């Protein structure tokens, strides 16, 4: 685990909170490009060496801040069916991540992530939300795909488009991905979820 992912309590947690708050405030006031470790340390009321010891450098600090900002605040909403729940979640995910602020957080999370742990944490956030949706659907008696299938066929293409081909992304794209993963033979989502143990199409 990289040093920036450690989240102990007590003084360390207070330091993290004050430093994160300083990053947010200064980024709004002077712009992200003007941030420096001494500037953040002064605003947070800590020494620069405290930041260097804990995060290594400014990029790793920004990566840690980004990972925390990308963490979902609430559980996925209950809209009564798997198709409705997953569609609403995918639309919100796309809207938040495709927004300029969301894209900036994604870039920061990845740039300051030498061992891949932050990317893994961001992936786990999405997987946990999808697991919640699928578990709730299964408890209703609905047939569900597995988590990795949804990650591969809904989250992964959205993330690729967000990072490399963001033009033209809209809610219809998210809806189409969900419809295809729930029933590949019915991309418009007219027939509802299909049994994932059955054929998966070409």
mmCIF file of C-alpha atoms in Angstrom:
data_model
loop_
_atom_site.group_PDB
_atom_site.id
_atom_site.type_symbol
_atom_site.label_atom_id
_atom_site.label_comp_id
_atom_site.label_asym_id
_atom_site.label_seq_id
_atom_site.Cartn_x
_atom_site.Cartn_y
_atom_site.Cartn_z
ATOM 1 C CA UNK A 1 0.000 0.000 0.000
ATOM 2 C CA UNK A 2 1.397 3.414 -0.923
ATOM 3 C CA UNK A 3 2.038 5.847 1.856
ATOM 4 C CA UNK A 4 -0.719 8.220 0.722
ATOM 5 C CA UNK A 5 -3.422 5.572 1.132
ATOM 6 C CA UNK A 6 -2.794 5.143 4.879
ATOM 7 C CA UNK A 7 -5.650 6.678 6.850
ATOM 8 C CA UNK A 8 -4.867 6.341 10.561
ATOM 9 C CA UNK A 9 -6.813 8.245 13.185
ATOM 10 C CA UNK A 10 -5.821 10.833 15.775
ATOM 11 C CA UNK A 11 -3.326 13.536 14.859
ATOM 12 C CA UNK A 12 -2.550 11.940 11.514
ATOM 13 C CA UNK A 13 -6.206 12.138 10.507
ATOM 14 C CA UNK A 14 -6.330 15.795 11.582
ATOM 15 C CA UNK A 15 -3.243 16.569 9.528
ATOM 16 C CA UNK A 16 -4.754 14.867 6.513
ATOM 17 C CA UNK A 17 -8.017 16.781 6.884
ATOM 18 C CA UNK A 18 -6.287 20.156 7.265
ATOM 19 C CA UNK A 19 -3.957 19.551 4.332
ATOM 20 C CA UNK A 20 -6.798 18.361 2.097
ATOM 21 C CA UNK A 21 -8.853 21.420 3.058
ATOM 22 C CA UNK A 22 -5.883 23.669 2.266
ATOM 23 C CA UNK A 23 -5.538 22.109 -1.189
ATOM 24 C CA UNK A 24 -9.230 22.701 -1.955
ATOM 25 C CA UNK A 25 -9.156 26.293 -0.710
ATOM 26 C CA UNK A 26 -5.958 27.254 -2.509
ATOM 27 C CA UNK A 27 -6.950 25.564 -5.746
ATOM 28 C CA UNK A 28 -10.087 27.732 -5.738
ATOM 29 C CA UNK A 29 -8.187 30.896 -4.827
ATOM 30 C CA UNK A 30 -4.966 30.728 -6.869
ATOM 31 C CA UNK A 31 -5.556 27.816 -9.246
ATOM 32 C CA UNK A 32 -4.195 24.303 -9.203
ATOM 33 C CA UNK A 33 -1.110 25.203 -11.266
ATOM 34 C CA UNK A 34 0.038 27.666 -8.589
ATOM 35 C CA UNK A 35 -0.010 25.133 -5.757
ATOM 36 C CA UNK A 36 3.257 24.347 -3.989
ATOM 37 C CA UNK A 37 4.031 22.251 -0.935
ATOM 38 C CA UNK A 38 5.143 25.297 1.140
ATOM 39 C CA UNK A 39 1.966 27.178 0.185
ATOM 40 C CA UNK A 40 -0.261 24.238 1.158
ATOM 41 C CA UNK A 41 1.703 23.673 4.363
ATOM 42 C CA UNK A 42 1.340 27.310 5.403
ATOM 43 C CA UNK A 43 -2.418 27.263 4.851
ATOM 44 C CA UNK A 44 -2.796 23.921 6.649
ATOM 45 C CA UNK A 45 -0.706 25.018 9.628
ATOM 46 C CA UNK A 46 1.901 22.281 9.223
ATOM 47 C CA UNK A 47 5.524 22.246 8.119
ATOM 48 C CA UNK A 48 6.486 21.366 4.533
ATOM 49 C CA UNK A 49 8.475 18.431 5.913
ATOM 50 C CA UNK A 50 5.233 16.992 7.324
ATOM 51 C CA UNK A 51 3.760 16.906 3.821
ATOM 52 C CA UNK A 52 6.928 15.492 2.276
ATOM 53 C CA UNK A 53 7.126 12.739 4.906
ATOM 54 C CA UNK A 54 3.522 11.708 4.464
ATOM 55 C CA UNK A 55 2.932 12.193 0.743
ATOM 56 C CA UNK A 56 6.381 12.346 -0.835
ATOM 57 C CA UNK A 57 5.703 15.238 -3.194
ATOM 58 C CA UNK A 58 2.972 17.572 -4.415
ATOM 59 C CA UNK A 59 1.732 15.174 -7.104
ATOM 60 C CA UNK A 60 1.199 12.361 -4.611
ATOM 61 C CA UNK A 61 -0.647 14.765 -2.329
ATOM 62 C CA UNK A 62 -2.908 15.865 -5.196
ATOM 63 C CA UNK A 63 -3.478 12.197 -6.029
ATOM 64 C CA UNK A 64 -4.561 11.462 -2.454
ATOM 65 C CA UNK A 65 -6.924 14.454 -2.494
ATOM 66 C CA UNK A 66 -8.371 13.289 -5.819
ATOM 67 C CA UNK A 67 -9.011 9.760 -4.561
ATOM 68 C CA UNK A 68 -10.904 11.127 -1.581
ATOM 69 C CA UNK A 69 -12.927 13.453 -3.819
ATOM 70 C CA UNK A 70 -13.830 10.558 -6.136
ATOM 71 C CA UNK A 71 -15.181 8.452 -3.276
ATOM 72 C CA UNK A 72 -19.011 8.221 -3.453
ATOM 73 C CA UNK A 73 -20.846 9.989 -0.650
ATOM 74 C CA UNK A 74 -24.019 7.887 -0.707
ATOM 75 C CA UNK A 75 -25.270 4.442 -1.668
ATOM 76 C CA UNK A 76 -26.891 4.054 -5.106
ATOM 77 C CA UNK A 77 -30.552 5.027 -5.178
ATOM 78 C CA UNK A 78 -33.342 2.466 -5.222
ATOM 79 C CA UNK A 79 -35.482 2.973 -8.334
ATOM 80 C CA UNK A 80 -37.336 -0.338 -8.120
ATOM 81 C CA UNK A 81 -35.491 -2.533 -10.627
ATOM 82 C CA UNK A 82 -32.000 -3.535 -11.684
ATOM 83 C CA UNK A 83 -32.309 -1.772 -15.028
ATOM 84 C CA UNK A 84 -33.502 1.462 -13.435
ATOM 85 C CA UNK A 85 -30.952 1.376 -10.612
ATOM 86 C CA UNK A 86 -27.981 0.601 -12.839
ATOM 87 C CA UNK A 87 -29.041 3.125 -15.472
ATOM 88 C CA UNK A 88 -29.426 5.928 -12.914
ATOM 89 C CA UNK A 89 -26.054 5.084 -11.387
ATOM 90 C CA UNK A 90 -24.285 4.955 -14.775
ATOM 91 C CA UNK A 91 -25.792 8.279 -15.844
ATOM 92 C CA UNK A 92 -24.652 9.947 -12.625
ATOM 93 C CA UNK A 93 -21.194 8.354 -12.827
ATOM 94 C CA UNK A 94 -20.736 9.574 -16.386
ATOM 95 C CA UNK A 95 -21.990 13.064 -15.568
ATOM 96 C CA UNK A 96 -19.663 13.461 -12.586
ATOM 97 C CA UNK A 97 -16.560 11.909 -14.151
ATOM 98 C CA UNK A 98 -16.948 13.607 -17.540
ATOM 99 C CA UNK A 99 -17.270 17.031 -15.906
ATOM 100 C CA UNK A 100 -13.997 19.024 -16.143
ATOM 101 C CA UNK A 101 -13.535 18.778 -12.363
ATOM 102 C CA UNK A 102 -14.081 15.028 -12.454
ATOM 103 C CA UNK A 103 -11.603 14.569 -15.287
ATOM 104 C CA UNK A 104 -9.032 16.659 -13.397
ATOM 105 C CA UNK A 105 -9.464 14.475 -10.307
ATOM 106 C CA UNK A 106 -9.026 11.331 -12.407
ATOM 107 C CA UNK A 107 -5.815 12.677 -13.934
ATOM 108 C CA UNK A 108 -4.454 13.685 -10.530
ATOM 109 C CA UNK A 109 -5.357 10.316 -9.027
ATOM 110 C CA UNK A 110 -3.404 8.516 -11.744
ATOM 111 C CA UNK A 111 -0.417 10.861 -12.077
ATOM 112 C CA UNK A 112 0.568 10.610 -8.419
ATOM 113 C CA UNK A 113 0.090 6.848 -8.238
ATOM 114 C CA UNK A 114 3.431 5.084 -8.832
ATOM 115 C CA UNK A 115 2.309 1.690 -7.519
ATOM 116 C CA UNK A 116 -1.246 1.696 -8.878
ATOM 117 C CA UNK A 117 -2.931 1.611 -5.480
ATOM 118 C CA UNK A 118 -4.930 4.789 -6.031
ATOM 119 C CA UNK A 119 -6.227 3.550 -9.370
ATOM 120 C CA UNK A 120 -7.211 0.343 -7.623
ATOM 121 C CA UNK A 121 -9.036 2.290 -4.939
ATOM 122 C CA UNK A 122 -10.993 4.287 -7.509
ATOM 123 C CA UNK A 123 -11.897 1.060 -9.281
ATOM 124 C CA UNK A 124 -13.007 -0.431 -5.968
ATOM 125 C CA UNK A 125 -15.358 2.505 -5.394
ATOM 126 C CA UNK A 126 -17.195 1.730 -8.629
ATOM 127 C CA UNK A 127 -17.164 -2.025 -7.999
ATOM 128 C CA UNK A 128 -18.589 -1.562 -4.504
ATOM 129 C CA UNK A 129 -21.430 0.592 -5.831
ATOM 130 C CA UNK A 130 -22.215 -1.933 -8.559
ATOM 131 C CA UNK A 131 -22.104 -4.788 -6.043
ATOM 132 C CA UNK A 132 -24.636 -2.908 -3.918
ATOM 133 C CA UNK A 133 -26.961 -2.513 -6.908
ATOM 134 C CA UNK A 134 -26.642 -6.142 -7.999
ATOM 135 C CA UNK A 135 -27.110 -7.498 -4.476
ATOM 136 C CA UNK A 136 -30.276 -5.466 -4.022
ATOM 137 C CA UNK A 137 -31.582 -6.685 -7.381
ATOM 138 C CA UNK A 138 -30.841 -10.305 -6.479
ATOM 139 C CA UNK A 139 -32.717 -9.846 -3.207
ATOM 140 C CA UNK A 140 -35.718 -8.716 -5.269
ATOM 141 C CA UNK A 141 -35.463 -11.973 -7.198
ATOM 142 C CA UNK A 142 -34.010 -10.421 -10.355
ATOM 143 C CA UNK A 143 -31.386 -12.158 -12.443
ATOM 144 C CA UNK A 144 -28.136 -10.215 -12.523
ATOM 145 C CA UNK A 145 -24.820 -10.198 -14.375
ATOM 146 C CA UNK A 146 -21.658 -10.458 -12.288
ATOM 147 C CA UNK A 147 -19.794 -7.397 -11.043
ATOM 148 C CA UNK A 148 -16.790 -7.775 -13.342
ATOM 149 C CA UNK A 149 -19.039 -7.992 -16.390
ATOM 150 C CA UNK A 150 -20.633 -4.669 -15.480
ATOM 151 C CA UNK A 151 -17.225 -3.111 -14.803
ATOM 152 C CA UNK A 152 -15.862 -4.358 -18.129
ATOM 153 C CA UNK A 153 -18.856 -3.389 -20.228
ATOM 154 C CA UNK A 154 -20.196 -0.261 -18.538
ATOM 155 C CA UNK A 155 -17.497 1.393 -16.422
ATOM 156 C CA UNK A 156 -14.471 0.605 -18.597
ATOM 157 C CA UNK A 157 -15.834 2.040 -21.859
ATOM 158 C CA UNK A 158 -17.125 5.130 -20.058
ATOM 159 C CA UNK A 159 -13.718 5.735 -18.473
ATOM 160 C CA UNK A 160 -11.957 5.301 -21.824
ATOM 161 C CA UNK A 161 -14.273 7.804 -23.463
ATOM 162 C CA UNK A 162 -13.972 10.244 -20.547
ATOM 163 C CA UNK A 163 -10.177 10.214 -20.705
ATOM 164 C CA UNK A 164 -9.557 9.935 -24.444
ATOM 165 C CA UNK A 165 -12.739 10.720 -26.412
ATOM 166 C CA UNK A 166 -14.911 12.965 -24.243
ATOM 167 C CA UNK A 167 -16.722 14.779 -27.034
ATOM 168 C CA UNK A 168 -20.361 13.859 -27.468
ATOM 169 C CA UNK A 169 -20.732 11.926 -24.225
ATOM 170 C CA UNK A 170 -24.246 12.093 -22.815
ATOM 171 C CA UNK A 171 -26.731 10.138 -20.728
ATOM 172 C CA UNK A 172 -27.864 8.196 -23.796
ATOM 173 C CA UNK A 173 -24.409 6.619 -24.029
ATOM 174 C CA UNK A 174 -24.622 5.404 -20.422
ATOM 175 C CA UNK A 175 -28.140 4.074 -20.991
ATOM 176 C CA UNK A 176 -27.026 2.166 -24.072
ATOM 177 C CA UNK A 177 -24.132 0.496 -22.238
ATOM 178 C CA UNK A 178 -26.428 -0.622 -19.429
ATOM 179 C CA UNK A 179 -29.054 -1.930 -21.856
ATOM 180 C CA UNK A 180 -26.401 -3.926 -23.700
ATOM 181 C CA UNK A 181 -24.938 -5.513 -20.568
ATOM 182 C CA UNK A 182 -28.378 -6.502 -19.271
ATOM 183 C CA UNK A 183 -29.520 -7.867 -22.623
ATOM 184 C CA UNK A 184 -26.969 -7.816 -25.483
ATOM 185 C CA UNK A 185 -29.687 -8.851 -27.955
ATOM 186 C CA UNK A 186 -31.842 -5.870 -26.944
ATOM 187 C CA UNK A 187 -29.623 -2.744 -26.939
ATOM 188 C CA UNK A 188 -32.616 -0.450 -26.510
ATOM 189 C CA UNK A 189 -33.511 -2.130 -23.219
ATOM 190 C CA UNK A 190 -37.043 -3.134 -24.221
ATOM 191 C CA UNK A 191 -37.000 -6.665 -22.800
ATOM 192 C CA UNK A 192 -35.479 -6.102 -19.338
ATOM 193 C CA UNK A 193 -32.601 -8.077 -17.785
ATOM 194 C CA UNK A 194 -31.681 -11.420 -19.264
ATOM 195 C CA UNK A 195 -30.246 -14.505 -17.592
ATOM 196 C CA UNK A 196 -26.440 -14.090 -17.565
ATOM 197 C CA UNK A 197 -26.012 -17.872 -17.711
ATOM 198 C CA UNK A 198 -27.567 -17.910 -21.138
ATOM 199 C CA UNK A 199 -26.031 -16.932 -24.491
ATOM 200 C CA UNK A 200 -24.189 -13.627 -24.533
ATOM 201 C CA UNK A 201 -24.549 -12.843 -28.198
ATOM 202 C CA UNK A 202 -21.841 -12.682 -30.847
#
